[in-house]
PDB file of C-alpha atoms and ligand atoms in Angstrom:
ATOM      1  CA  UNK A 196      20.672   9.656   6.447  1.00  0.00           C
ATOM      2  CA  UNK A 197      20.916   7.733   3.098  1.00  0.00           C
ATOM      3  CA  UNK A 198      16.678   6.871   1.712  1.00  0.00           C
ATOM      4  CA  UNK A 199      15.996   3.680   0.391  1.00  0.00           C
ATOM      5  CA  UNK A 200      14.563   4.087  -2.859  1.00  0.00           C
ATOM      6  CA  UNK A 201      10.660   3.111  -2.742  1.00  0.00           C
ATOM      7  CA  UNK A 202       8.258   2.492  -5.449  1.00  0.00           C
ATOM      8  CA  UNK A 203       4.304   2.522  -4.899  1.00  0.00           C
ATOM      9  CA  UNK A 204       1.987   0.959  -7.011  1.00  0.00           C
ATOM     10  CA  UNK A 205      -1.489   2.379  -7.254  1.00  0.00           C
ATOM     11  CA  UNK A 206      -4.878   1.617  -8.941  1.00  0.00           C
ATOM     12  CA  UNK A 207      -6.799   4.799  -8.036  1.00  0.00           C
ATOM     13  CA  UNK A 208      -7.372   7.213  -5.431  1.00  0.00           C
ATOM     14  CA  UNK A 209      -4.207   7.113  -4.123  1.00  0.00           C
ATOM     15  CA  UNK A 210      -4.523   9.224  -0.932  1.00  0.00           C
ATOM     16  CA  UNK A 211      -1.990   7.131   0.979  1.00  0.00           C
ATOM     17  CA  UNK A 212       0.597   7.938  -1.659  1.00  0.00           C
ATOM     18  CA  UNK A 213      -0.067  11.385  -0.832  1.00  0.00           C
ATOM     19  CA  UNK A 214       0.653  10.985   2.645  1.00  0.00           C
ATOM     20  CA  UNK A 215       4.095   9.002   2.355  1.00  0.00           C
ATOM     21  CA  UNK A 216       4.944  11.558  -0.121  1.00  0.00           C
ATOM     22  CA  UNK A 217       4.877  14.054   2.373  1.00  0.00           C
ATOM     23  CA  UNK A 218       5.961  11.696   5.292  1.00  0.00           C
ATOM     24  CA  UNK A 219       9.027  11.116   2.857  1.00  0.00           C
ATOM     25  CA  UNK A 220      10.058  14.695   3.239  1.00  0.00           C
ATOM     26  CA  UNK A 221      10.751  14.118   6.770  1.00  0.00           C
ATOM     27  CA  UNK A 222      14.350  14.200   7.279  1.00  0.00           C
ATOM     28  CA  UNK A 223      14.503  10.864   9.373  1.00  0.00           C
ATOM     29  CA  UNK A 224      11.773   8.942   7.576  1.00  0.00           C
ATOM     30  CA  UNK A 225      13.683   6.380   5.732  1.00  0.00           C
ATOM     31  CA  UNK A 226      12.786   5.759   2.418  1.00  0.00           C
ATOM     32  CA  UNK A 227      12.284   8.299  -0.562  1.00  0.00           C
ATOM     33  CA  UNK A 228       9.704   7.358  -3.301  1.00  0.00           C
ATOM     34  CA  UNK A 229      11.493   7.813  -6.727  1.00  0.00           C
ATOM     35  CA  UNK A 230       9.154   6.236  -8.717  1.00  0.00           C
ATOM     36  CA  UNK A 231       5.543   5.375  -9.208  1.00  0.00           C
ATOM     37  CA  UNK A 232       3.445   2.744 -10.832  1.00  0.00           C
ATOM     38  CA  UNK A 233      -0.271   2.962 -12.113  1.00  0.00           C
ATOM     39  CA  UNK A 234      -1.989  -0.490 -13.879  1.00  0.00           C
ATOM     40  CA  UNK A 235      -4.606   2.519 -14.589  1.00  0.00           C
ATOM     41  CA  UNK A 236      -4.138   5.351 -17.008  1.00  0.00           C
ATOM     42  CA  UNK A 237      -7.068   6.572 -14.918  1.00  0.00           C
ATOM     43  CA  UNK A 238      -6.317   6.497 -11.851  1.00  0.00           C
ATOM     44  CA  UNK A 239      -6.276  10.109  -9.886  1.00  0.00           C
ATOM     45  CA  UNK A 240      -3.573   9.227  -7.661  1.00  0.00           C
ATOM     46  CA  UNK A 241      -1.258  10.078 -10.241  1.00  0.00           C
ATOM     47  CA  UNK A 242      -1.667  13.409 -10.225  1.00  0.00           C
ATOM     48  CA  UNK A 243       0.261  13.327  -6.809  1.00  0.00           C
ATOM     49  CA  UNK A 244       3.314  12.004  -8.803  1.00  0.00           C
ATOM     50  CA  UNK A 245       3.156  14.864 -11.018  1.00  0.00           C
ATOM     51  CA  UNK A 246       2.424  17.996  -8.397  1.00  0.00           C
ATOM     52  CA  UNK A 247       5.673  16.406  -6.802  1.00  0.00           C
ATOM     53  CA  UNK A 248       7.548  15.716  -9.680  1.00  0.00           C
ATOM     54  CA  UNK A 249       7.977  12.144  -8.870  1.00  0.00           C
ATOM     55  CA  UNK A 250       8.435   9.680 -11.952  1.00  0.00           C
ATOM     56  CA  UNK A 251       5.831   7.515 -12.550  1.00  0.00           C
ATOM     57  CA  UNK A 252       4.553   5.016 -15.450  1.00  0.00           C
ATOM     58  CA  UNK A 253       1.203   3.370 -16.587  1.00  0.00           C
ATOM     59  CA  UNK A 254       1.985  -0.034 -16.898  1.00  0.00           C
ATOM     60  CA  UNK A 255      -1.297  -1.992 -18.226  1.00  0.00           C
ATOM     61  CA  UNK A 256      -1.327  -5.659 -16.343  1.00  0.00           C
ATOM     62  CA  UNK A 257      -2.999  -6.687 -20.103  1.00  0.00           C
ATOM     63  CA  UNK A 258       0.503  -5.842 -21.974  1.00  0.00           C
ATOM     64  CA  UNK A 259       2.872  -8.942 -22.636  1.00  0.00           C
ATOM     65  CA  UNK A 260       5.267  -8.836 -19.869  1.00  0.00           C
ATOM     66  CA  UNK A 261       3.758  -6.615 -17.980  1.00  0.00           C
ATOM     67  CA  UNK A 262       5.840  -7.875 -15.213  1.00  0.00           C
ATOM     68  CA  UNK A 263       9.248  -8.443 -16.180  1.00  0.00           C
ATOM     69  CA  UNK A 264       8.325  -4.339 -18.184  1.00  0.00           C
ATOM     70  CA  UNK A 265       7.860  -3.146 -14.387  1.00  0.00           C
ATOM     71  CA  UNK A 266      10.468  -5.436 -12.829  1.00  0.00           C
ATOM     72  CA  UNK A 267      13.258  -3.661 -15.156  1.00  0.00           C
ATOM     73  CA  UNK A 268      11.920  -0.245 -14.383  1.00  0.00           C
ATOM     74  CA  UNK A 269      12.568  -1.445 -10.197  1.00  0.00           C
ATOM     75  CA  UNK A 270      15.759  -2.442 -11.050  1.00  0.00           C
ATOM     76  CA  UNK A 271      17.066   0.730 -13.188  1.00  0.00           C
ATOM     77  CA  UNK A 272      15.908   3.085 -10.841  1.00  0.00           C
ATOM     78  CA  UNK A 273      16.956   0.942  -7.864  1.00  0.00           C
ATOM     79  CA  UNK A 274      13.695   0.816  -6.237  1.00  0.00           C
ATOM     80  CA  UNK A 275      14.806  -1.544  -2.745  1.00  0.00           C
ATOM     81  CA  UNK A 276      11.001  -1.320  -1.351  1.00  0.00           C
ATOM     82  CA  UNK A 277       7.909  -2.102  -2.993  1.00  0.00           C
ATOM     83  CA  UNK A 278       4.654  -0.225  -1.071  1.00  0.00           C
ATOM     84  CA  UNK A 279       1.227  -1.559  -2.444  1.00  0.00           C
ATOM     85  CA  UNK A 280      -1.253   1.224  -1.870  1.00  0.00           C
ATOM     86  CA  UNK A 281      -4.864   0.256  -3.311  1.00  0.00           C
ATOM     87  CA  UNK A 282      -3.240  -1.500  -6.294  1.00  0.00           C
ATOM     88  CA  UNK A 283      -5.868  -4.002  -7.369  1.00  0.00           C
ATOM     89  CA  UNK A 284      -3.614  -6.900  -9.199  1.00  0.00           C
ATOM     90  CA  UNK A 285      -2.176  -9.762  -7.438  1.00  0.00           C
ATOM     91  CA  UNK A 286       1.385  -9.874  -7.657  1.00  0.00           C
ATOM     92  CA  UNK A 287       2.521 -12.914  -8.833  1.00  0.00           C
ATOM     93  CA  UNK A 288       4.961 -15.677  -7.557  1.00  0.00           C
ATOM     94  CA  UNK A 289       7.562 -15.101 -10.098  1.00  0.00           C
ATOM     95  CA  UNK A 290       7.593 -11.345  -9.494  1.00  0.00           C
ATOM     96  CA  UNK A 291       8.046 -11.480  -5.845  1.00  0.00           C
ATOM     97  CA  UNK A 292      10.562 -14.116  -6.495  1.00  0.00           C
ATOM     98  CA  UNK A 293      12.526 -11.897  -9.016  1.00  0.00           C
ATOM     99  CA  UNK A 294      12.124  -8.530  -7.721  1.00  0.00           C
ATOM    100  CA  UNK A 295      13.576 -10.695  -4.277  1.00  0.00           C
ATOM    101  CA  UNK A 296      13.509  -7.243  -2.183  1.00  0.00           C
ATOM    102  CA  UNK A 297      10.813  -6.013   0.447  1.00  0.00           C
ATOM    103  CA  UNK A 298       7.137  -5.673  -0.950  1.00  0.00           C
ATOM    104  CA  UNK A 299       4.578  -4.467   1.239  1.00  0.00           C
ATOM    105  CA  UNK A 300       0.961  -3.484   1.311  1.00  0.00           C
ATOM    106  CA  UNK A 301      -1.609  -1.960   3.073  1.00  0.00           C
ATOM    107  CA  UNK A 302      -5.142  -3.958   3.749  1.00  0.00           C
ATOM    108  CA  UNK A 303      -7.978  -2.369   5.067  1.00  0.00           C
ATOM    109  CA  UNK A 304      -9.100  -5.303   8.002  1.00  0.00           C
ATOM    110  CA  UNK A 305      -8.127  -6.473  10.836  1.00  0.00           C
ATOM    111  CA  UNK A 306      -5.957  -9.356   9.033  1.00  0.00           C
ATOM    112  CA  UNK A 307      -6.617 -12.245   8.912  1.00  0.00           C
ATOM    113  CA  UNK A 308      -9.812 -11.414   8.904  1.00  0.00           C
ATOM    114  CA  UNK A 309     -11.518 -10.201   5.949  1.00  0.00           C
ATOM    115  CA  UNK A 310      -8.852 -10.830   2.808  1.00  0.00           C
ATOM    116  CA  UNK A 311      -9.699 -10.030  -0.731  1.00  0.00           C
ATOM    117  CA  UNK A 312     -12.206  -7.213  -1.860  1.00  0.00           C
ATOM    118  CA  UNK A 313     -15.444  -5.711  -0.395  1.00  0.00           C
ATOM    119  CA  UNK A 314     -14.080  -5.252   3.281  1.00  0.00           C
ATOM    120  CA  UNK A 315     -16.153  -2.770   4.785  1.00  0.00           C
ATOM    121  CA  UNK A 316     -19.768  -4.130   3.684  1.00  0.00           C
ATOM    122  CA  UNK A 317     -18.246  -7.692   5.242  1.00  0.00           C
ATOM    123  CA  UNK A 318     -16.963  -5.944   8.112  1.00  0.00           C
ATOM    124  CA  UNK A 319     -20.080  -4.149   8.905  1.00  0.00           C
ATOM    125  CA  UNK A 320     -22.481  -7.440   7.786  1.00  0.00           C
ATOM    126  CA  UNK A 321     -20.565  -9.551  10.321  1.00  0.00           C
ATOM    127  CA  UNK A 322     -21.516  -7.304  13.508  1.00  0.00           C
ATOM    128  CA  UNK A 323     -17.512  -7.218  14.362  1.00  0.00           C
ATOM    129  CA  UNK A 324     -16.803  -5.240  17.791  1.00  0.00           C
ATOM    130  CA  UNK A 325     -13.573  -3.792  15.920  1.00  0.00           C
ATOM    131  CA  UNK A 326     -11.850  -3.379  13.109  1.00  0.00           C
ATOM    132  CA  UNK A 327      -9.263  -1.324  11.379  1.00  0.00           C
ATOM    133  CA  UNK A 328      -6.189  -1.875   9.010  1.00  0.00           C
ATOM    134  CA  UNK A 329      -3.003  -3.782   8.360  1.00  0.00           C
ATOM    135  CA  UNK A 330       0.286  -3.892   6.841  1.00  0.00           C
ATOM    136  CA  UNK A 331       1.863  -6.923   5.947  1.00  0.00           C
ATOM    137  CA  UNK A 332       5.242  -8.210   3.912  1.00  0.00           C
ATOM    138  CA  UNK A 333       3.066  -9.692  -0.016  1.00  0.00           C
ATOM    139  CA  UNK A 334       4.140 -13.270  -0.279  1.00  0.00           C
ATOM    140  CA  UNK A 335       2.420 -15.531  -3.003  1.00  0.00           C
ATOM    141  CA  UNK A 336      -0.858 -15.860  -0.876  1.00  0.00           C
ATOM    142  CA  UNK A 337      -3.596 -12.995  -1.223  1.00  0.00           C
ATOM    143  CA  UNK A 338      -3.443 -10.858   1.991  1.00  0.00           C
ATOM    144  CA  UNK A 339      -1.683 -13.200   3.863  1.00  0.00           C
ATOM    145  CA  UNK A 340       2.256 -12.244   4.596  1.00  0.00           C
ATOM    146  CA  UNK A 341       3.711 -11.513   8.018  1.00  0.00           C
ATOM    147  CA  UNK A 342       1.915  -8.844   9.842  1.00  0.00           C
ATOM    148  CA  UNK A 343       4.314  -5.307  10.583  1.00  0.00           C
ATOM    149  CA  UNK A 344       1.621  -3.276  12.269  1.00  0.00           C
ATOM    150  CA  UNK A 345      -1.889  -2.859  12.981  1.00  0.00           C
ATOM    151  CA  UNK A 346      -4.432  -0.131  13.767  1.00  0.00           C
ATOM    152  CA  UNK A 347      -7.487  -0.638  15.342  1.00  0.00           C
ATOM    153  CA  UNK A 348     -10.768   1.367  16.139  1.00  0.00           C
ATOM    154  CA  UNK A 349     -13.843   0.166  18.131  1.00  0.00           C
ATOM    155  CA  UNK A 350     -17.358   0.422  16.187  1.00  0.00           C
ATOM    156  CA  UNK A 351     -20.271   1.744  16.961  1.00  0.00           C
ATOM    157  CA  UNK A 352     -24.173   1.036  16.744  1.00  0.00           C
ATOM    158  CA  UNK A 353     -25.338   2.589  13.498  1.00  0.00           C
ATOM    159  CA  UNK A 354     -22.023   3.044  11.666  1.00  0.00           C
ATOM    160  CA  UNK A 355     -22.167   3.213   7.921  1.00  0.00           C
ATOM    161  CA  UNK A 356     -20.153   1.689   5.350  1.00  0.00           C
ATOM    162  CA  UNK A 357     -18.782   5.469   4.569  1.00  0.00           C
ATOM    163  CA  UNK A 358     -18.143   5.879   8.208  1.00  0.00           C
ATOM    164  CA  UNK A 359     -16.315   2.489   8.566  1.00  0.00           C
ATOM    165  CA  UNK A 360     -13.821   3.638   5.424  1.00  0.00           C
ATOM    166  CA  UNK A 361     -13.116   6.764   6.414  1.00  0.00           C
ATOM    167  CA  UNK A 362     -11.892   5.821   9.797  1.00  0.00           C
ATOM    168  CA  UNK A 363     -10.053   3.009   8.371  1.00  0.00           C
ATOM    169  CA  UNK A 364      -8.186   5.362   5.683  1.00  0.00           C
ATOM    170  CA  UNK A 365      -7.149   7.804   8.310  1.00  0.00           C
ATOM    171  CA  UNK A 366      -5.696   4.970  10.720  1.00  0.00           C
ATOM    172  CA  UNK A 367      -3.943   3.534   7.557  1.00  0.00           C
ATOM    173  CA  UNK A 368      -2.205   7.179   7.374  1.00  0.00           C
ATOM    174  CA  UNK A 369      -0.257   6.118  10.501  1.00  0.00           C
ATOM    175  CA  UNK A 370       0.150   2.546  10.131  1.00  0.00           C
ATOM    176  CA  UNK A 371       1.710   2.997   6.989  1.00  0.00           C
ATOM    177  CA  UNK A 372       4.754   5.339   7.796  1.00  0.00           C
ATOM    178  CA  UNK A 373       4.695   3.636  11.211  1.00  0.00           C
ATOM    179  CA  UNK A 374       5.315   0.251   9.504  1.00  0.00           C
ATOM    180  CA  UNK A 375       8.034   1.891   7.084  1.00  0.00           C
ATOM    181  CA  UNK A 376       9.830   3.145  10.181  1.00  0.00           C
ATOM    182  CA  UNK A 377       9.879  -0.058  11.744  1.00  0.00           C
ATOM    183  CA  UNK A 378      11.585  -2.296   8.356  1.00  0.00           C
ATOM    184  CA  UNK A 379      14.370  -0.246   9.060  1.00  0.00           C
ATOM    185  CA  UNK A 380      14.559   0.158  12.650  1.00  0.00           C
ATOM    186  CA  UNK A 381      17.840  -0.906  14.013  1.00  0.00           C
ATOM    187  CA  UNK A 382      16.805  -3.067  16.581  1.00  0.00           C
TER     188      UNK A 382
HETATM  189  C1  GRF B 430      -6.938   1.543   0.986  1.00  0.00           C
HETATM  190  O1  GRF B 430      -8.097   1.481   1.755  1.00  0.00           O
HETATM  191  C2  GRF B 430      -6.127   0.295   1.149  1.00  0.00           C
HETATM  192  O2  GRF B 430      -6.306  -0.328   2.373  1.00  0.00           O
HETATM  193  C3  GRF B 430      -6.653  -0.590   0.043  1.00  0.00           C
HETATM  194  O3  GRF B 430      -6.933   0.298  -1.009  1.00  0.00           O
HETATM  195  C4  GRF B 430      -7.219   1.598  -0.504  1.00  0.00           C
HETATM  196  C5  GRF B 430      -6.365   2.565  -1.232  1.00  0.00           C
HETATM  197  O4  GRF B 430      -6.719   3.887  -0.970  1.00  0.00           O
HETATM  198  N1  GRF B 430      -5.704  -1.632  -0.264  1.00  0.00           N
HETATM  199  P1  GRF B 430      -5.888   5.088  -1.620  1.00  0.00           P
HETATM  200  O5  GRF B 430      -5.827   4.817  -3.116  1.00  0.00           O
HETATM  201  O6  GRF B 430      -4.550   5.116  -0.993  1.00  0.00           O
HETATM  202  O7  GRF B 430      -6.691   6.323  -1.342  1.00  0.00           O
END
């Protein structure tokens, strides 16, 4: 099968670009990651780019043109699929305008509930039965695109903050490939 080049933009940890790495490798999955983008020099996800010997560049959002800098880099290496992973700048209209392919990214609520930052102290404050994560297309409104898939858990009495992100993180392992696999789904 011919991949889809894919480029993911990270901020830090960057444990789901781990994972699509390796879902990547899967003969069927359909997109292969050629290139990655960090706004922080810092950021430890990174060093999954390297161990794999994927491309990547530090782009600083504080740079002039930040934007049209990364928006050439998409287009030279024909990146067709933009996959937000924990990348904490809002794209702007212009870019998602000018890139004019697929950008998606992965939230970690129950959308529409609970855009923006802080989600698992809000979750937990507002005594919510469930919650979980979500994958949507990026349009020009902050967490707010079309909705591709969802994953949901039920929580319990007592559950901590750290409990609350660690379940979410390992449902947003599957809803992430699972979302992937469905943009290209003949249907
Ligand atoms: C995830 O929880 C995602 O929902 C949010 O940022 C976090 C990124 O985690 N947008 P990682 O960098 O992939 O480990």
């Amino acid at each position: 099968m011919v991949k889809k080049n894919a480029c993911v933009f990270i901020s830090g940890t960057g444990t789901n670009l781990n994972n699509l790495i390796k879902k990547s490798r899967e003969y069927n999955f359909p997109i292969k990651i050629n290139l990655v983008i960090s706004n922080n020099a810092n950021a430890h996800g990174i060093k999954y780019a390297k161990l794999n010997s994927i491309k990547y560049l530090l782009i600083n959002n504080n740079i002039r043109n930040s934007e049209q800098k990364i928006l050439n880099e998409l287009k030279k290496n024909k990146v067709s699929l933009v996959i937000l992973a924990g990348y904490m700048k809002i794209i702007s209209k212009n870019f998602i305008k000018s890139f004019g392919k697929t950008i998606i990214n992965i939230h970690p609520s129950l959308l529409p509930k609970f855009k923006g930052l802080n989600t698992f102290s809000r979750v937990l404050k507002s005594n919510e039965v469930k919650t979980g994560c979500t994958v949507h297309f990026v349009n020009d409104k902050l967490d707010s695109g079309k909705i591709i898939t969802k994953k949901i858990f039920f929580l319990k009495k007592y559950e901590k903050e750290s409990d609350i992100k660690r379940k979410t993180h390992s449902l947003e392992y599957l809803a992430f490939p699972e979302a992937i696999i469905k943009l290209y789904r003949k249907s």
